[in-house]
JSON list of C-alpha atoms and ligand atoms in Angstrom, two decimals:
[
{"chain": "I", "resi": 1, "resn": "MET", "atom": "CA", "xyz": [-8.43, -14.45, 22.29]},
{"chain": "I", "resi": 2, "resn": "TYR", "atom": "CA", "xyz": [-6.27, -16.68, 20.15]},
{"chain": "I", "resi": 3, "resn": "ALA", "atom": "CA", "xyz": [-3.07, -18.51, 20.96]},
{"chain": "I", "resi": 4, "resn": "PRO", "atom": "CA", "xyz": [-0.37, -16.14, 19.40]},
{"chain": "I", "resi": 5, "resn": "PRO", "atom": "CA", "xyz": [0.53, -18.69, 16.25]},
{"chain": "I", "resi": 6, "resn": "VAL", "atom": "CA", "xyz": [-3.35, -18.71, 15.36]},
{"chain": "I", "resi": 7, "resn": "GLN", "atom": "CA", "xyz": [-3.56, -14.98, 15.59]},
{"chain": "I", "resi": 8, "resn": "ARG", "atom": "CA", "xyz": [-0.46, -14.47, 13.64]},
{"chain": "I", "resi": 9, "resn": "LEU", "atom": "CA", "xyz": [-1.96, -16.80, 10.80]},
{"chain": "I", "resi": 10, "resn": "ILE", "atom": "CA", "xyz": [-5.31, -14.78, 10.98]},
{"chain": "I", "resi": 11, "resn": "THR", "atom": "CA", "xyz": [-3.49, -11.61, 10.71]},
{"chain": "I", "resi": 12, "resn": "GLU", "atom": "CA", "xyz": [-1.48, -12.99, 7.54]},
{"chain": "I", "resi": 13, "resn": "LEU", "atom": "CA", "xyz": [-4.53, -14.08, 5.84]},
{"chain": "I", "resi": 14, "resn": "SER", "atom": "CA", "xyz": [-6.43, -10.92, 6.45]},
{"chain": "I", "resi": 15, "resn": "LYS", "atom": "CA", "xyz": [-3.87, -9.10, 4.34]},
{"chain": "I", "resi": 16, "resn": "LEU", "atom": "CA", "xyz": [-5.05, -10.97, 1.29]},
{"chain": "I", "resi": 17, "resn": "PRO", "atom": "CA", "xyz": [-7.21, -9.02, -1.18]},
{"chain": "I", "resi": 18, "resn": "GLY", "atom": "CA", "xyz": [-10.99, -9.59, -0.70]},
{"chain": "I", "resi": 19, "resn": "VAL", "atom": "CA", "xyz": [-10.27, -11.33, 2.81]},
{"chain": "I", "resi": 20, "resn": "GLY", "atom": "CA", "xyz": [-11.78, -9.71, 5.74]},
{"chain": "I", "resi": 21, "resn": "GLY", "atom": "CA", "xyz": [-11.34, -10.48, 9.40]},
{"chain": "I", "resi": 22, "resn": "ARG", "atom": "CA", "xyz": [-14.25, -13.14, 9.45]},
{"chain": "I", "resi": 23, "resn": "THR", "atom": "CA", "xyz": [-12.99, -15.01, 6.23]},
{"chain": "I", "resi": 24, "resn": "ALA", "atom": "CA", "xyz": [-9.39, -14.85, 7.50]},
{"chain": "I", "resi": 25, "resn": "GLN", "atom": "CA", "xyz": [-10.55, -16.55, 10.90]},
{"chain": "I", "resi": 26, "resn": "ARG", "atom": "CA", "xyz": [-12.47, -19.20, 8.84]},
{"chain": "I", "resi": 27, "resn": "LEU", "atom": "CA", "xyz": [-9.62, -20.04, 6.76]},
{"chain": "I", "resi": 28, "resn": "ALA", "atom": "CA", "xyz": [-7.33, -20.25, 9.56]},
{"chain": "I", "resi": 29, "resn": "PHE", "atom": "CA", "xyz": [-9.59, -22.58, 11.35]},
{"chain": "I", "resi": 30, "resn": "HIS", "atom": "CA", "xyz": [-9.83, -24.70, 7.99]},
{"chain": "I", "resi": 31, "resn": "ILE", "atom": "CA", "xyz": [-5.90, -24.82, 7.83]},
{"chain": "I", "resi": 32, "resn": "LEU", "atom": "CA", "xyz": [-5.91, -26.00, 11.60]},
{"chain": "I", "resi": 33, "resn": "ARG", "atom": "CA", "xyz": [-8.32, -28.80, 10.73]},
{"chain": "I", "resi": 34, "resn": "VAL", "atom": "CA", "xyz": [-6.74, -30.25, 7.34]},
{"chain": "I", "resi": 35, "resn": "SER", "atom": "CA", "xyz": [-3.86, -32.66, 7.34]},
{"chain": "I", "resi": 36, "resn": "ASP", "atom": "CA", "xyz": [-0.22, -31.76, 7.92]},
{"chain": "I", "resi": 37, "resn": "GLU", "atom": "CA", "xyz": [0.41, -32.83, 4.48]},
{"chain": "I", "resi": 38, "resn": "ASP", "atom": "CA", "xyz": [-2.07, -30.18, 2.88]},
{"chain": "I", "resi": 39, "resn": "ALA", "atom": "CA", "xyz": [-1.12, -27.41, 5.17]},
{"chain": "I", "resi": 40, "resn": "PHE", "atom": "CA", "xyz": [2.53, -27.85, 4.61]},
{"chain": "I", "resi": 41, "resn": "GLY", "atom": "CA", "xyz": [1.74, -28.21, 0.82]},
{"chain": "I", "resi": 42, "resn": "LEU", "atom": "CA", "xyz": [0.17, -24.71, 1.06]},
{"chain": "I", "resi": 43, "resn": "ALA", "atom": "CA", "xyz": [3.01, -23.13, 2.77]},
{"chain": "I", "resi": 44, "resn": "GLU", "atom": "CA", "xyz": [5.53, -24.70, 0.60]},
{"chain": "I", "resi": 45, "resn": "ALA", "atom": "CA", "xyz": [3.77, -23.55, -2.61]},
{"chain": "I", "resi": 46, "resn": "ILE", "atom": "CA", "xyz": [3.95, -19.96, -1.46]},
{"chain": "I", "resi": 47, "resn": "ARG", "atom": "CA", "xyz": [7.56, -20.32, -0.57]},
{"chain": "I", "resi": 48, "resn": "GLU", "atom": "CA", "xyz": [8.41, -21.77, -3.95]},
{"chain": "I", "resi": 49, "resn": "VAL", "atom": "CA", "xyz": [6.42, -19.39, -6.01]},
{"chain": "I", "resi": 50, "resn": "LYS", "atom": "CA", "xyz": [8.26, -16.41, -4.19]},
{"chain": "I", "resi": 51, "resn": "GLN", "atom": "CA", "xyz": [11.72, -18.13, -4.51]},
{"chain": "I", "resi": 52, "resn": "ARG", "atom": "CA", "xyz": [11.57, -19.32, -8.01]},
{"chain": "I", "resi": 53, "resn": "ILE", "atom": "CA", "xyz": [9.22, -16.91, -9.80]},
{"chain": "I", "resi": 54, "resn": "GLY", "atom": "CA", "xyz": [10.89, -13.57, -11.08]},
{"chain": "I", "resi": 55, "resn": "LEU", "atom": "CA", "xyz": [10.41, -11.22, -13.92]},
{"chain": "I", "resi": 56, "resn": "CYS", "atom": "CA", "xyz": [11.57, -11.84, -17.49]},
{"chain": "I", "resi": 57, "resn": "GLU", "atom": "CA", "xyz": [14.61, -9.83, -18.30]},
{"chain": "I", "resi": 58, "resn": "VAL", "atom": "CA", "xyz": [13.17, -8.88, -21.71]},
{"chain": "I", "resi": 59, "resn": "CYS", "atom": "CA", "xyz": [9.45, -8.53, -21.30]},
{"chain": "I", "resi": 60, "resn": "PHE", "atom": "CA", "xyz": [8.91, -8.49, -17.35]},
{"chain": "I", "resi": 61, "resn": "ASN", "atom": "CA", "xyz": [6.34, -11.19, -17.89]},
{"chain": "I", "resi": 62, "resn": "LEU", "atom": "CA", "xyz": [6.52, -13.72, -14.84]},
{"chain": "I", "resi": 63, "resn": "ALA", "atom": "CA", "xyz": [9.38, -16.15, -15.48]},
{"chain": "I", "resi": 64, "resn": "ASP", "atom": "CA", "xyz": [11.07, -19.22, -13.61]},
{"chain": "I", "resi": 65, "resn": "GLY", "atom": "CA", "xyz": [14.52, -18.28, -15.30]},
{"chain": "I", "resi": 66, "resn": "PRO", "atom": "CA", "xyz": [16.06, -15.21, -16.74]},
{"chain": "I", "resi": 67, "resn": "ARG", "atom": "CA", "xyz": [13.56, -15.28, -19.82]},
{"chain": "I", "resi": 68, "resn": "CYS", "atom": "CA", "xyz": [9.88, -16.21, -19.78]},
{"chain": "I", "resi": 69, "resn": "ARG", "atom": "CA", "xyz": [8.65, -19.03, -21.95]},
{"chain": "I", "resi": 70, "resn": "ILE", "atom": "CA", "xyz": [7.20, -16.70, -24.73]},
{"chain": "I", "resi": 71, "resn": "CYS", "atom": "CA", "xyz": [10.59, -14.72, -25.12]},
{"chain": "I", "resi": 72, "resn": "SER", "atom": "CA", "xyz": [12.45, -18.10, -25.13]},
{"chain": "I", "resi": 73, "resn": "ASP", "atom": "CA", "xyz": [10.10, -19.19, -28.02]},
{"chain": "I", "resi": 74, "resn": "GLU", "atom": "CA", "xyz": [11.67, -18.88, -31.34]},
{"chain": "I", "resi": 75, "resn": "ARG", "atom": "CA", "xyz": [8.40, -19.27, -33.21]},
{"chain": "I", "resi": 76, "resn": "ARG", "atom": "CA", "xyz": [6.83, -16.07, -31.65]},
{"chain": "I", "resi": 77, "resn": "ASP", "atom": "CA", "xyz": [7.05, -13.18, -34.04]},
{"chain": "I", "resi": 78, "resn": "PRO", "atom": "CA", "xyz": [9.75, -10.64, -32.83]},
{"chain": "I", "resi": 79, "resn": "GLU", "atom": "CA", "xyz": [8.38, -7.87, -35.00]},
{"chain": "I", "resi": 80, "resn": "LEU", "atom": "CA", "xyz": [5.00, -7.89, -33.08]},
{"chain": "I", "resi": 81, "resn": "ILE", "atom": "CA", "xyz": [4.81, -6.71, -29.50]},
{"chain": "I", "resi": 82, "resn": "CYS", "atom": "CA", "xyz": [1.61, -6.54, -27.26]},
{"chain": "I", "resi": 83, "resn": "VAL", "atom": "CA", "xyz": [1.96, -4.05, -24.47]},
{"chain": "I", "resi": 84, "resn": "VAL", "atom": "CA", "xyz": [-0.01, -5.07, -21.35]},
{"chain": "I", "resi": 85, "resn": "GLU", "atom": "CA", "xyz": [-0.26, -3.79, -17.97]},
{"chain": "I", "resi": 86, "resn": "GLU", "atom": "CA", "xyz": [0.09, -6.91, -15.70]},
{"chain": "I", "resi": 87, "resn": "PRO", "atom": "CA", "xyz": [1.34, -10.61, -16.08]},
{"chain": "I", "resi": 88, "resn": "SER", "atom": "CA", "xyz": [-2.27, -11.70, -15.66]},
{"chain": "I", "resi": 89, "resn": "ASP", "atom": "CA", "xyz": [-3.08, -10.01, -18.92]},
{"chain": "I", "resi": 90, "resn": "VAL", "atom": "CA", "xyz": [-0.55, -12.10, -20.88]},
{"chain": "I", "resi": 91, "resn": "ILE", "atom": "CA", "xyz": [-2.49, -15.20, -19.83]},
{"chain": "I", "resi": 92, "resn": "SER", "atom": "CA", "xyz": [-5.84, -13.71, -20.82]},
{"chain": "I", "resi": 93, "resn": "ILE", "atom": "CA", "xyz": [-4.57, -12.84, -24.39]},
{"chain": "I", "resi": 94, "resn": "GLU", "atom": "CA", "xyz": [-2.70, -16.29, -24.68]},
{"chain": "I", "resi": 95, "resn": "ARG", "atom": "CA", "xyz": [-5.95, -17.96, -24.02]},
{"chain": "I", "resi": 96, "resn": "THR", "atom": "CA", "xyz": [-7.33, -16.34, -27.12]},
{"chain": "I", "resi": 97, "resn": "HIS", "atom": "CA", "xyz": [-4.86, -17.84, -29.36]},
{"chain": "I", "resi": 98, "resn": "GLU", "atom": "CA", "xyz": [-5.11, -14.88, -31.63]},
{"chain": "I", "resi": 99, "resn": "PHE", "atom": "CA", "xyz": [-1.76, -13.46, -30.80]},
{"chain": "I", "resi": 100, "resn": "ARG", "atom": "CA", "xyz": [1.74, -15.03, -32.13]},
{"chain": "I", "resi": 101, "resn": "GLY", "atom": "CA", "xyz": [4.04, -12.14, -31.21]},
{"chain": "I", "resi": 102, "resn": "ARG", "atom": "CA", "xyz": [5.92, -11.30, -28.10]},
{"chain": "I", "resi": 103, "resn": "TYR", "atom": "CA", "xyz": [4.76, -9.19, -24.92]},
{"chain": "I", "resi": 104, "resn": "HIS", "atom": "CA", "xyz": [5.97, -6.35, -22.89]},
{"chain": "I", "resi": 105, "resn": "VAL", "atom": "CA", "xyz": [4.37, -6.05, -19.31]},
{"chain": "I", "resi": 106, "resn": "LEU", "atom": "CA", "xyz": [4.37, -2.36, -17.96]},
{"chain": "I", "resi": 107, "resn": "GLY", "atom": "CA", "xyz": [3.63, -3.32, -14.38]},
{"chain": "I", "resi": 108, "resn": "GLY", "atom": "CA", "xyz": [0.64, -0.98, -14.21]},
{"chain": "I", "resi": 109, "resn": "ALA", "atom": "CA", "xyz": [-0.86, 1.91, -15.88]},
{"chain": "I", "resi": 110, "resn": "LEU", "atom": "CA", "xyz": [-0.12, 5.69, -15.66]},
{"chain": "I", "resi": 111, "resn": "SER", "atom": "CA", "xyz": [-2.09, 7.39, -12.87]},
{"chain": "I", "resi": 112, "resn": "PRO", "atom": "CA", "xyz": [-0.50, 10.69, -11.71]},
{"chain": "I", "resi": 113, "resn": "ILE", "atom": "CA", "xyz": [-3.19, 10.96, -8.96]},
{"chain": "I", "resi": 114, "resn": "ASP", "atom": "CA", "xyz": [-1.86, 7.84, -7.37]},
{"chain": "I", "resi": 115, "resn": "GLY", "atom": "CA", "xyz": [1.73, 8.76, -7.89]},
{"chain": "I", "resi": 116, "resn": "VAL", "atom": "CA", "xyz": [2.23, 6.32, -10.89]},
{"chain": "I", "resi": 117, "resn": "ASP", "atom": "CA", "xyz": [4.66, 8.14, -13.42]},
{"chain": "I", "resi": 118, "resn": "PRO", "atom": "CA", "xyz": [6.19, 6.94, -16.51]},
{"chain": "I", "resi": 119, "resn": "GLU", "atom": "CA", "xyz": [9.44, 6.20, -14.65]},
{"chain": "I", "resi": 120, "resn": "ASP", "atom": "CA", "xyz": [7.39, 3.87, -12.34]},
{"chain": "I", "resi": 121, "resn": "LEU", "atom": "CA", "xyz": [6.62, 1.56, -15.36]},
{"chain": "I", "resi": 122, "resn": "LYS", "atom": "CA", "xyz": [8.71, -0.42, -17.71]},
{"chain": "I", "resi": 123, "resn": "ILE", "atom": "CA", "xyz": [8.33, 2.21, -20.39]},
{"chain": "I", "resi": 124, "resn": "THR", "atom": "CA", "xyz": [11.96, 3.02, -21.01]},
{"chain": "I", "resi": 125, "resn": "GLU", "atom": "CA", "xyz": [12.65, -0.79, -21.33]},
{"chain": "I", "resi": 126, "resn": "LEU", "atom": "CA", "xyz": [9.96, -0.86, -24.06]},
{"chain": "I", "resi": 127, "resn": "TYR", "atom": "CA", "xyz": [11.47, 2.06, -25.82]},
{"chain": "I", "resi": 128, "resn": "GLU", "atom": "CA", "xyz": [14.92, 0.30, -25.51]},
{"chain": "I", "resi": 129, "resn": "ARG", "atom": "CA", "xyz": [13.40, -2.78, -27.22]},
{"chain": "I", "resi": 130, "resn": "LEU", "atom": "CA", "xyz": [11.83, -0.57, -30.16]},
{"chain": "I", "resi": 131, "resn": "ARG", "atom": "CA", "xyz": [15.26, 0.96, -30.76]},
{"chain": "I", "resi": 132, "resn": "SER", "atom": "CA", "xyz": [16.49, -2.36, -31.95]},
{"chain": "I", "resi": 133, "resn": "GLY", "atom": "CA", "xyz": [14.51, -1.52, -35.18]},
{"chain": "I", "resi": 134, "resn": "GLN", "atom": "CA", "xyz": [13.13, -5.03, -35.52]},
{"chain": "I", "resi": 135, "resn": "VAL", "atom": "CA", "xyz": [9.57, -4.19, -34.29]},
{"chain": "I", "resi": 136, "resn": "ARG", "atom": "CA", "xyz": [7.04, -3.28, -36.94]},
{"chain": "I", "resi": 137, "resn": "GLU", "atom": "CA", "xyz": [3.75, -3.08, -34.72]},
{"chain": "I", "resi": 138, "resn": "VAL", "atom": "CA", "xyz": [2.97, -2.39, -31.11]},
{"chain": "I", "resi": 139, "resn": "VAL", "atom": "CA", "xyz": [-0.43, -3.45, -29.85]},
{"chain": "I", "resi": 140, "resn": "VAL", "atom": "CA", "xyz": [-1.24, -1.32, -26.93]},
{"chain": "I", "resi": 141, "resn": "ALA", "atom": "CA", "xyz": [-3.49, -3.68, -24.86]},
{"chain": "I", "resi": 142, "resn": "THR", "atom": "CA", "xyz": [-3.77, -1.68, -21.64]},
{"chain": "I", "resi": 143, "resn": "ASN", "atom": "CA", "xyz": [-7.08, -1.81, -19.80]},
{"chain": "I", "resi": 144, "resn": "PRO", "atom": "CA", "xyz": [-10.11, 0.30, -21.36]},
{"chain": "I", "resi": 145, "resn": "THR", "atom": "CA", "xyz": [-10.14, 2.32, -18.12]},
{"chain": "I", "resi": 146, "resn": "THR", "atom": "CA", "xyz": [-9.12, 6.05, -17.64]},
{"chain": "I", "resi": 147, "resn": "THR", "atom": "CA", "xyz": [-5.52, 5.18, -16.70]},
{"chain": "I", "resi": 148, "resn": "GLY", "atom": "CA", "xyz": [-5.29, 2.41, -19.44]},
{"chain": "I", "resi": 149, "resn": "GLU", "atom": "CA", "xyz": [-6.24, 5.08, -22.13]},
{"chain": "I", "resi": 150, "resn": "ALA", "atom": "CA", "xyz": [-4.03, 7.62, -20.73]},
{"chain": "I", "resi": 151, "resn": "THR", "atom": "CA", "xyz": [-1.10, 5.02, -20.87]},
{"chain": "I", "resi": 152, "resn": "ALA", "atom": "CA", "xyz": [-2.07, 3.93, -24.44]},
{"chain": "I", "resi": 153, "resn": "LEU", "atom": "CA", "xyz": [-1.87, 7.65, -25.50]},
{"chain": "I", "resi": 154, "resn": "HIS", "atom": "CA", "xyz": [1.35, 8.22, -23.77]},
{"chain": "I", "resi": 155, "resn": "LEU", "atom": "CA", "xyz": [2.97, 5.19, -25.54]},
{"chain": "I", "resi": 156, "resn": "ALA", "atom": "CA", "xyz": [1.50, 6.12, -28.86]},
{"chain": "I", "resi": 157, "resn": "GLU", "atom": "CA", "xyz": [3.33, 9.30, -28.63]},
{"chain": "I", "resi": 158, "resn": "GLY", "atom": "CA", "xyz": [6.57, 8.05, -27.24]},
{"chain": "I", "resi": 159, "resn": "ILE", "atom": "CA", "xyz": [6.82, 5.23, -29.92]},
{"chain": "I", "resi": 160, "resn": "ARG", "atom": "CA", "xyz": [6.12, 7.82, -32.83]},
{"chain": "I", "resi": 161, "resn": "GLN", "atom": "CA", "xyz": [9.03, 9.95, -31.65]},
{"chain": "I", "resi": 162, "resn": "ILE", "atom": "CA", "xyz": [11.23, 6.81, -31.56]},
{"chain": "I", "resi": 163, "resn": "ASP", "atom": "CA", "xyz": [10.44, 5.28, -34.99]},
{"chain": "I", "resi": 164, "resn": "SER", "atom": "CA", "xyz": [7.41, 6.82, -36.84]},
{"chain": "I", "resi": 165, "resn": "SER", "atom": "CA", "xyz": [7.54, 3.66, -39.08]},
{"chain": "I", "resi": 166, "resn": "ILE", "atom": "CA", "xyz": [6.21, 1.32, -36.21]},
{"chain": "I", "resi": 167, "resn": "THR", "atom": "CA", "xyz": [2.48, 0.90, -36.44]},
{"chain": "I", "resi": 168, "resn": "VAL", "atom": "CA", "xyz": [0.71, 1.42, -32.88]},
{"chain": "I", "resi": 169, "resn": "THR", "atom": "CA", "xyz": [-2.51, -0.18, -32.52]},
{"chain": "I", "resi": 170, "resn": "ARG", "atom": "CA", "xyz": [-5.15, -0.45, -29.66]},
{"chain": "I", "resi": 171, "resn": "LEU", "atom": "CA", "xyz": [-7.76, -3.29, -28.90]},
{"chain": "I", "resi": 172, "resn": "ALA", "atom": "CA", "xyz": [-10.88, -2.87, -30.69]},
{"chain": "I", "resi": 173, "resn": "SER", "atom": "CA", "xyz": [-14.21, -1.96, -28.80]},
{"chain": "I", "resi": 174, "resn": "GLY", "atom": "CA", "xyz": [-16.10, -5.04, -27.75]},
{"chain": "I", "resi": 175, "resn": "LEU", "atom": "CA", "xyz": [-14.60, -4.96, -24.18]},
{"chain": "I", "resi": 176, "resn": "PRO", "atom": "CA", "xyz": [-16.70, -3.67, -21.58]},
{"chain": "I", "resi": 177, "resn": "VAL", "atom": "CA", "xyz": [-15.76, -0.19, -20.68]},
{"chain": "I", "resi": 178, "resn": "GLY", "atom": "CA", "xyz": [-14.21, 0.35, -17.27]},
{"chain": "I", "resi": 179, "resn": "ALA", "atom": "CA", "xyz": [-13.46, -3.43, -16.78]},
{"chain": "I", "resi": 180, "resn": "ASP", "atom": "CA", "xyz": [-10.06, -5.10, -16.51]},
{"chain": "I", "resi": 181, "resn": "LEU", "atom": "CA", "xyz": [-8.89, -7.68, -19.30]},
{"chain": "I", "resi": 182, "resn": "GLU", "atom": "CA", "xyz": [-8.45, -10.15, -16.54]},
{"chain": "I", "resi": 183, "resn": "TYR", "atom": "CA", "xyz": [-12.24, -10.64, -16.34]},
{"chain": "I", "resi": 184, "resn": "ALA", "atom": "CA", "xyz": [-12.99, -10.41, -20.38]},
{"chain": "I", "resi": 185, "resn": "ASP", "atom": "CA", "xyz": [-13.95, -13.95, -21.70]},
{"chain": "I", "resi": 186, "resn": "GLU", "atom": "CA", "xyz": [-11.81, -15.59, -24.41]},
{"chain": "I", "resi": 187, "resn": "LEU", "atom": "CA", "xyz": [-14.25, -14.61, -27.45]},
{"chain": "I", "resi": 188, "resn": "THR", "atom": "CA", "xyz": [-14.75, -11.00, -26.35]},
{"chain": "I", "resi": 189, "resn": "LEU", "atom": "CA", "xyz": [-10.93, -10.50, -25.96]},
{"chain": "I", "resi": 190, "resn": "GLY", "atom": "CA", "xyz": [-10.12, -12.44, -29.08]},
{"chain": "I", "resi": 191, "resn": "ARG", "atom": "CA", "xyz": [-12.37, -10.41, -31.20]},
{"chain": "I", "resi": 192, "resn": "ALA", "atom": "CA", "xyz": [-11.05, -7.24, -29.81]},
{"chain": "I", "resi": 193, "resn": "LEU", "atom": "CA", "xyz": [-7.58, -8.34, -30.57]},
{"chain": "I", "resi": 194, "resn": "ALA", "atom": "CA", "xyz": [-8.38, -9.40, -34.10]},
{"chain": "I", "resi": 195, "resn": "GLY", "atom": "CA", "xyz": [-10.14, -5.87, -34.78]},
{"chain": "I", "resi": 196, "resn": "ARG", "atom": "CA", "xyz": [-7.51, -3.73, -33.24]},
{"chain": "I", "resi": 197, "resn": "ARG", "atom": "CA", "xyz": [-7.17, -0.55, -34.84]},
{"chain": "I", "resi": 198, "resn": "ALA", "atom": "CA", "xyz": [-4.47, 2.33, -35.16]},
{"chain": "I", "resi": 199, "resn": "VAL", "atom": "CA", "xyz": [-4.31, 5.14, -32.60]},
{"chain": "C", "resi": 201, "resn": "ZN", "atom": "ZN1", "xyz": [9.68, -12.50, -21.57]}
]
């Protein structure tokens, strides 16, 4: 129906989350209509982000070098680590301005049913960081979902075995149950962080 390059663009766009066939078609025609500058700007932005952004070697947050900005910031408290599922959760917590420690991004949550086991997440790497003996508290800020809670319990147990003097805390309630941190507003998330409790 379409010239092959147009069809290819529609196919690629329809792979994006939340984009169905009709939306992909509308976006493709939009791209065909805009200036070369805007269209190539979009293509270049995609290329640049894939070439330049990787994972921080310490915390696995997104980084444009070996270490992310937070790990490179000497003013951040190295004794306090906040564990999150995804890099987008780091952004959500940073927006609250309530947290001055460091992060550790797991890359997901435990979900045996979906084949996500401890070795699929950056859990060993977290334990390595804790073995340095510098950390006094780990805030487990996984999502308040079944998988997020299971991950929190798994980590609490693992951390206790490594060093029982490390305090393990969990975000306080106030977050909508079953929702992702990404969608929480700053105030709700800030209060939840301020009122975290031991697990
Ligand atoms: Zn980092």
